[in-house]
């Protein structure tokens, strides 16, 4: 097995998935780093979740985020995140929303540990989306807009999963 360290980034650059080297401070690297943070926070939420259905859905989202990071770290290739996956996120939102009471007030995070972690994940995903838009402004055609749509829906999924963890028993 290869060593964990490669020493190839010691001079301030890193390799993208498609092989190009870019500065570690680039918006592209920042964006997939934020997505990595979201994936880690979702792991904390999954570890704390009480509902098996929520755990399973979070696990699927975590796997998606590995694909999204690869999309973000790639130049000149079609995205692996698809419009169909964005639609599946919408269906997930609708599935949980149908089982929850209508909102009548703003919710303050912290009803359960999992709900709190899911709200942290939601804010990290929103930050990733903002970073993706910045990347789109800087690089235009080298950014897959489906990935941005995925992030937008994912923040809503995190919110609804948090509600499910605190309201469905």
PDB file of C-alpha atoms in Angstrom:
ATOM      1  CA  UNK A   1       0.000   0.000   0.000  1.00  0.00           C
ATOM      2  CA  UNK A   2       1.199   3.522  -0.810  1.00  0.00           C
ATOM      3  CA  UNK A   3       2.190   5.857   1.994  1.00  0.00           C
ATOM      4  CA  UNK A   4      -0.306   8.449   3.201  1.00  0.00           C
ATOM      5  CA  UNK A   5       2.114  11.270   2.477  1.00  0.00           C
ATOM      6  CA  UNK A   6       3.454  11.975  -1.003  1.00  0.00           C
ATOM      7  CA  UNK A   7       5.451  15.187  -0.448  1.00  0.00           C
ATOM      8  CA  UNK A   8       4.174  16.397  -3.842  1.00  0.00           C
ATOM      9  CA  UNK A   9       2.280  19.287  -2.240  1.00  0.00           C
ATOM     10  CA  UNK A  10       5.165  20.650  -0.212  1.00  0.00           C
ATOM     11  CA  UNK A  11       5.651  23.553  -2.623  1.00  0.00           C
ATOM     12  CA  UNK A  12       2.081  24.888  -2.427  1.00  0.00           C
ATOM     13  CA  UNK A  13       0.413  23.045  -5.277  1.00  0.00           C
ATOM     14  CA  UNK A  14      -1.823  20.010  -5.445  1.00  0.00           C
ATOM     15  CA  UNK A  15      -2.905  17.662  -8.204  1.00  0.00           C
ATOM     16  CA  UNK A  16      -6.478  17.647  -9.397  1.00  0.00           C
ATOM     17  CA  UNK A  17      -8.219  14.327 -10.023  1.00  0.00           C
ATOM     18  CA  UNK A  18      -7.608  14.834 -13.752  1.00  0.00           C
ATOM     19  CA  UNK A  19      -3.879  15.430 -13.187  1.00  0.00           C
ATOM     20  CA  UNK A  20      -3.444  19.193 -13.519  1.00  0.00           C
ATOM     21  CA  UNK A  21      -1.507  20.924 -10.731  1.00  0.00           C
ATOM     22  CA  UNK A  22      -3.061  24.012  -9.151  1.00  0.00           C
ATOM     23  CA  UNK A  23      -2.210  26.232  -6.178  1.00  0.00           C
ATOM     24  CA  UNK A  24      -3.536  24.897  -2.886  1.00  0.00           C
ATOM     25  CA  UNK A  25      -5.211  28.272  -2.296  1.00  0.00           C
ATOM     26  CA  UNK A  26      -7.227  28.096  -5.543  1.00  0.00           C
ATOM     27  CA  UNK A  27     -10.990  28.443  -5.360  1.00  0.00           C
ATOM     28  CA  UNK A  28     -11.353  24.958  -6.853  1.00  0.00           C
ATOM     29  CA  UNK A  29      -9.322  23.378  -4.038  1.00  0.00           C
ATOM     30  CA  UNK A  30     -11.155  25.517  -1.471  1.00  0.00           C
ATOM     31  CA  UNK A  31     -14.501  24.340  -2.876  1.00  0.00           C
ATOM     32  CA  UNK A  32     -13.791  20.628  -2.738  1.00  0.00           C
ATOM     33  CA  UNK A  33     -12.252  21.151   0.704  1.00  0.00           C
ATOM     34  CA  UNK A  34     -15.538  22.627   1.930  1.00  0.00           C
ATOM     35  CA  UNK A  35     -17.422  19.696   0.407  1.00  0.00           C
ATOM     36  CA  UNK A  36     -15.060  17.399   2.324  1.00  0.00           C
ATOM     37  CA  UNK A  37     -15.970  19.267   5.532  1.00  0.00           C
ATOM     38  CA  UNK A  38     -19.663  18.722   4.783  1.00  0.00           C
ATOM     39  CA  UNK A  39     -19.026  15.023   4.247  1.00  0.00           C
ATOM     40  CA  UNK A  40     -17.277  14.793   7.627  1.00  0.00           C
ATOM     41  CA  UNK A  41     -20.063  16.640   9.464  1.00  0.00           C
ATOM     42  CA  UNK A  42     -22.601  14.329   7.829  1.00  0.00           C
ATOM     43  CA  UNK A  43     -20.575  11.463   9.282  1.00  0.00           C
ATOM     44  CA  UNK A  44     -21.024  12.947  12.747  1.00  0.00           C
ATOM     45  CA  UNK A  45     -24.749  13.313  12.088  1.00  0.00           C
ATOM     46  CA  UNK A  46     -24.990   9.713  10.914  1.00  0.00           C
ATOM     47  CA  UNK A  47     -23.179   8.496  14.031  1.00  0.00           C
ATOM     48  CA  UNK A  48     -25.643  10.408  16.228  1.00  0.00           C
ATOM     49  CA  UNK A  49     -28.829   9.683  14.254  1.00  0.00           C
ATOM     50  CA  UNK A  50     -31.519   7.603  15.957  1.00  0.00           C
ATOM     51  CA  UNK A  51     -33.655   6.819  12.905  1.00  0.00           C
ATOM     52  CA  UNK A  52     -32.219   4.063  10.703  1.00  0.00           C
ATOM     53  CA  UNK A  53     -33.862   5.591   7.619  1.00  0.00           C
ATOM     54  CA  UNK A  54     -32.029   8.870   8.284  1.00  0.00           C
ATOM     55  CA  UNK A  55     -28.742   7.014   8.862  1.00  0.00           C
ATOM     56  CA  UNK A  56     -29.157   5.216   5.535  1.00  0.00           C
ATOM     57  CA  UNK A  57     -29.978   8.420   3.667  1.00  0.00           C
ATOM     58  CA  UNK A  58     -27.012  10.234   5.203  1.00  0.00           C
ATOM     59  CA  UNK A  59     -24.707   7.383   4.179  1.00  0.00           C
ATOM     60  CA  UNK A  60     -25.933   7.685   0.579  1.00  0.00           C
ATOM     61  CA  UNK A  61     -25.309  11.436   0.703  1.00  0.00           C
ATOM     62  CA  UNK A  62     -21.786  10.887   1.990  1.00  0.00           C
ATOM     63  CA  UNK A  63     -21.084   8.603  -0.966  1.00  0.00           C
ATOM     64  CA  UNK A  64     -22.488  11.292  -3.291  1.00  0.00           C
ATOM     65  CA  UNK A  65     -20.110  13.822  -1.811  1.00  0.00           C
ATOM     66  CA  UNK A  66     -17.088  11.703  -2.768  1.00  0.00           C
ATOM     67  CA  UNK A  67     -18.394  11.831  -6.337  1.00  0.00           C
ATOM     68  CA  UNK A  68     -19.032  15.576  -6.066  1.00  0.00           C
ATOM     69  CA  UNK A  69     -15.472  16.143  -4.799  1.00  0.00           C
ATOM     70  CA  UNK A  70     -14.152  14.211  -7.811  1.00  0.00           C
ATOM     71  CA  UNK A  71     -16.318  16.340 -10.114  1.00  0.00           C
ATOM     72  CA  UNK A  72     -14.960  19.485  -8.479  1.00  0.00           C
ATOM     73  CA  UNK A  73     -11.362  18.281  -8.681  1.00  0.00           C
ATOM     74  CA  UNK A  74     -11.667  17.516 -12.399  1.00  0.00           C
ATOM     75  CA  UNK A  75     -11.185  19.632 -15.472  1.00  0.00           C
ATOM     76  CA  UNK A  76     -12.484  18.800 -18.934  1.00  0.00           C
ATOM     77  CA  UNK A  77     -14.758  15.911 -18.021  1.00  0.00           C
ATOM     78  CA  UNK A  78     -18.494  15.489 -17.750  1.00  0.00           C
ATOM     79  CA  UNK A  79     -19.879  15.456 -14.206  1.00  0.00           C
ATOM     80  CA  UNK A  80     -20.759  12.208 -12.474  1.00  0.00           C
ATOM     81  CA  UNK A  81     -23.430  13.943 -10.410  1.00  0.00           C
ATOM     82  CA  UNK A  82     -26.525  13.985 -12.614  1.00  0.00           C
ATOM     83  CA  UNK A  83     -29.804  15.827 -12.900  1.00  0.00           C
ATOM     84  CA  UNK A  84     -31.458  12.532 -11.927  1.00  0.00           C
ATOM     85  CA  UNK A  85     -29.569  12.574  -8.626  1.00  0.00           C
ATOM     86  CA  UNK A  86     -30.753  16.143  -7.998  1.00  0.00           C
ATOM     87  CA  UNK A  87     -34.320  14.940  -8.614  1.00  0.00           C
ATOM     88  CA  UNK A  88     -33.766  12.072  -6.167  1.00  0.00           C
ATOM     89  CA  UNK A  89     -32.797  14.637  -3.523  1.00  0.00           C
ATOM     90  CA  UNK A  90     -36.046  16.483  -4.223  1.00  0.00           C
ATOM     91  CA  UNK A  91     -37.957  13.226  -3.788  1.00  0.00           C
ATOM     92  CA  UNK A  92     -36.146  12.616  -0.485  1.00  0.00           C
ATOM     93  CA  UNK A  93     -37.158  16.074   0.727  1.00  0.00           C
ATOM     94  CA  UNK A  94     -40.775  15.456  -0.293  1.00  0.00           C
ATOM     95  CA  UNK A  95     -40.817  12.023   1.391  1.00  0.00           C
ATOM     96  CA  UNK A  96     -39.807  13.430   4.768  1.00  0.00           C
ATOM     97  CA  UNK A  97     -41.758  16.660   4.410  1.00  0.00           C
ATOM     98  CA  UNK A  98     -45.000  14.690   3.917  1.00  0.00           C
ATOM     99  CA  UNK A  99     -44.489  13.111   7.350  1.00  0.00           C
ATOM    100  CA  UNK A 100     -43.720  16.339   9.221  1.00  0.00           C
ATOM    101  CA  UNK A 101     -46.088  18.955  10.574  1.00  0.00           C
ATOM    102  CA  UNK A 102     -46.167  22.250   8.638  1.00  0.00           C
ATOM    103  CA  UNK A 103     -43.728  24.827   9.983  1.00  0.00           C
ATOM    104  CA  UNK A 104     -45.252  27.671  11.966  1.00  0.00           C
ATOM    105  CA  UNK A 105     -42.048  29.198  13.373  1.00  0.00           C
ATOM    106  CA  UNK A 106     -38.305  29.341  12.918  1.00  0.00           C
ATOM    107  CA  UNK A 107     -36.501  26.376  14.427  1.00  0.00           C
ATOM    108  CA  UNK A 108     -33.517  26.754  16.737  1.00  0.00           C
ATOM    109  CA  UNK A 109     -31.006  23.910  16.205  1.00  0.00           C
ATOM    110  CA  UNK A 110     -30.246  21.652  19.135  1.00  0.00           C
ATOM    111  CA  UNK A 111     -33.281  19.436  19.782  1.00  0.00           C
ATOM    112  CA  UNK A 112     -31.092  16.357  19.273  1.00  0.00           C
ATOM    113  CA  UNK A 113     -27.391  15.839  18.624  1.00  0.00           C
ATOM    114  CA  UNK A 114     -28.072  14.489  15.133  1.00  0.00           C
ATOM    115  CA  UNK A 115     -30.347  17.437  14.309  1.00  0.00           C
ATOM    116  CA  UNK A 116     -27.659  19.860  15.478  1.00  0.00           C
ATOM    117  CA  UNK A 117     -24.991  18.139  13.341  1.00  0.00           C
ATOM    118  CA  UNK A 118     -27.349  18.151  10.353  1.00  0.00           C
ATOM    119  CA  UNK A 119     -27.810  21.895  10.778  1.00  0.00           C
ATOM    120  CA  UNK A 120     -24.032  22.357  10.865  1.00  0.00           C
ATOM    121  CA  UNK A 121     -23.835  20.243   7.701  1.00  0.00           C
ATOM    122  CA  UNK A 122     -26.523  22.456   6.123  1.00  0.00           C
ATOM    123  CA  UNK A 123     -24.462  25.585   6.770  1.00  0.00           C
ATOM    124  CA  UNK A 124     -21.254  23.984   5.478  1.00  0.00           C
ATOM    125  CA  UNK A 125     -23.095  22.872   2.327  1.00  0.00           C
ATOM    126  CA  UNK A 126     -24.376  26.440   1.840  1.00  0.00           C
ATOM    127  CA  UNK A 127     -20.775  27.661   2.146  1.00  0.00           C
ATOM    128  CA  UNK A 128     -19.711  25.084  -0.460  1.00  0.00           C
ATOM    129  CA  UNK A 129     -22.459  26.318  -2.769  1.00  0.00           C
ATOM    130  CA  UNK A 130     -21.281  29.926  -2.401  1.00  0.00           C
ATOM    131  CA  UNK A 131     -17.715  28.815  -3.120  1.00  0.00           C
ATOM    132  CA  UNK A 132     -18.918  26.906  -6.181  1.00  0.00           C
ATOM    133  CA  UNK A 133     -20.594  30.047  -7.497  1.00  0.00           C
ATOM    134  CA  UNK A 134     -17.347  31.944  -6.980  1.00  0.00           C
ATOM    135  CA  UNK A 135     -15.540  29.188  -8.889  1.00  0.00           C
ATOM    136  CA  UNK A 136     -18.152  29.447 -11.652  1.00  0.00           C
ATOM    137  CA  UNK A 137     -17.492  33.191 -11.880  1.00  0.00           C
ATOM    138  CA  UNK A 138     -13.744  32.599 -12.098  1.00  0.00           C
ATOM    139  CA  UNK A 139     -13.665  29.561 -14.391  1.00  0.00           C
ATOM    140  CA  UNK A 140     -17.047  29.487 -16.143  1.00  0.00           C
ATOM    141  CA  UNK A 141     -17.171  26.540 -18.513  1.00  0.00           C
ATOM    142  CA  UNK A 142     -14.917  24.401 -16.325  1.00  0.00           C
ATOM    143  CA  UNK A 143     -17.678  24.247 -13.686  1.00  0.00           C
ATOM    144  CA  UNK A 144     -20.574  21.811 -13.866  1.00  0.00           C
ATOM    145  CA  UNK A 145     -23.777  23.619 -12.950  1.00  0.00           C
ATOM    146  CA  UNK A 146     -25.480  20.336 -12.007  1.00  0.00           C
ATOM    147  CA  UNK A 147     -23.019  20.146  -9.107  1.00  0.00           C
ATOM    148  CA  UNK A 148     -24.208  23.544  -7.902  1.00  0.00           C
ATOM    149  CA  UNK A 149     -27.839  22.435  -8.147  1.00  0.00           C
ATOM    150  CA  UNK A 150     -26.956  19.309  -6.186  1.00  0.00           C
ATOM    151  CA  UNK A 151     -25.456  21.407  -3.378  1.00  0.00           C
ATOM    152  CA  UNK A 152     -28.486  23.664  -3.298  1.00  0.00           C
ATOM    153  CA  UNK A 153     -30.824  20.692  -2.825  1.00  0.00           C
ATOM    154  CA  UNK A 154     -28.432  19.017  -0.398  1.00  0.00           C
ATOM    155  CA  UNK A 155     -28.696  21.914   2.048  1.00  0.00           C
ATOM    156  CA  UNK A 156     -32.473  21.449   1.998  1.00  0.00           C
ATOM    157  CA  UNK A 157     -32.030  17.711   2.548  1.00  0.00           C
ATOM    158  CA  UNK A 158     -29.833  18.381   5.590  1.00  0.00           C
ATOM    159  CA  UNK A 159     -32.518  20.667   6.983  1.00  0.00           C
ATOM    160  CA  UNK A 160     -35.353  18.175   6.463  1.00  0.00           C
ATOM    161  CA  UNK A 161     -33.310  15.275   7.848  1.00  0.00           C
ATOM    162  CA  UNK A 162     -32.610  17.362  10.939  1.00  0.00           C
ATOM    163  CA  UNK A 163     -36.318  17.980  11.348  1.00  0.00           C
ATOM    164  CA  UNK A 164     -36.994  14.266  10.914  1.00  0.00           C
ATOM    165  CA  UNK A 165     -34.479  13.399  13.620  1.00  0.00           C
ATOM    166  CA  UNK A 166     -36.053  15.814  16.082  1.00  0.00           C
ATOM    167  CA  UNK A 167     -39.743  15.357  15.192  1.00  0.00           C
ATOM    168  CA  UNK A 168     -40.242  11.741  14.063  1.00  0.00           C
ATOM    169  CA  UNK A 169     -40.159   9.192  16.819  1.00  0.00           C
TER     170      UNK A 169
END
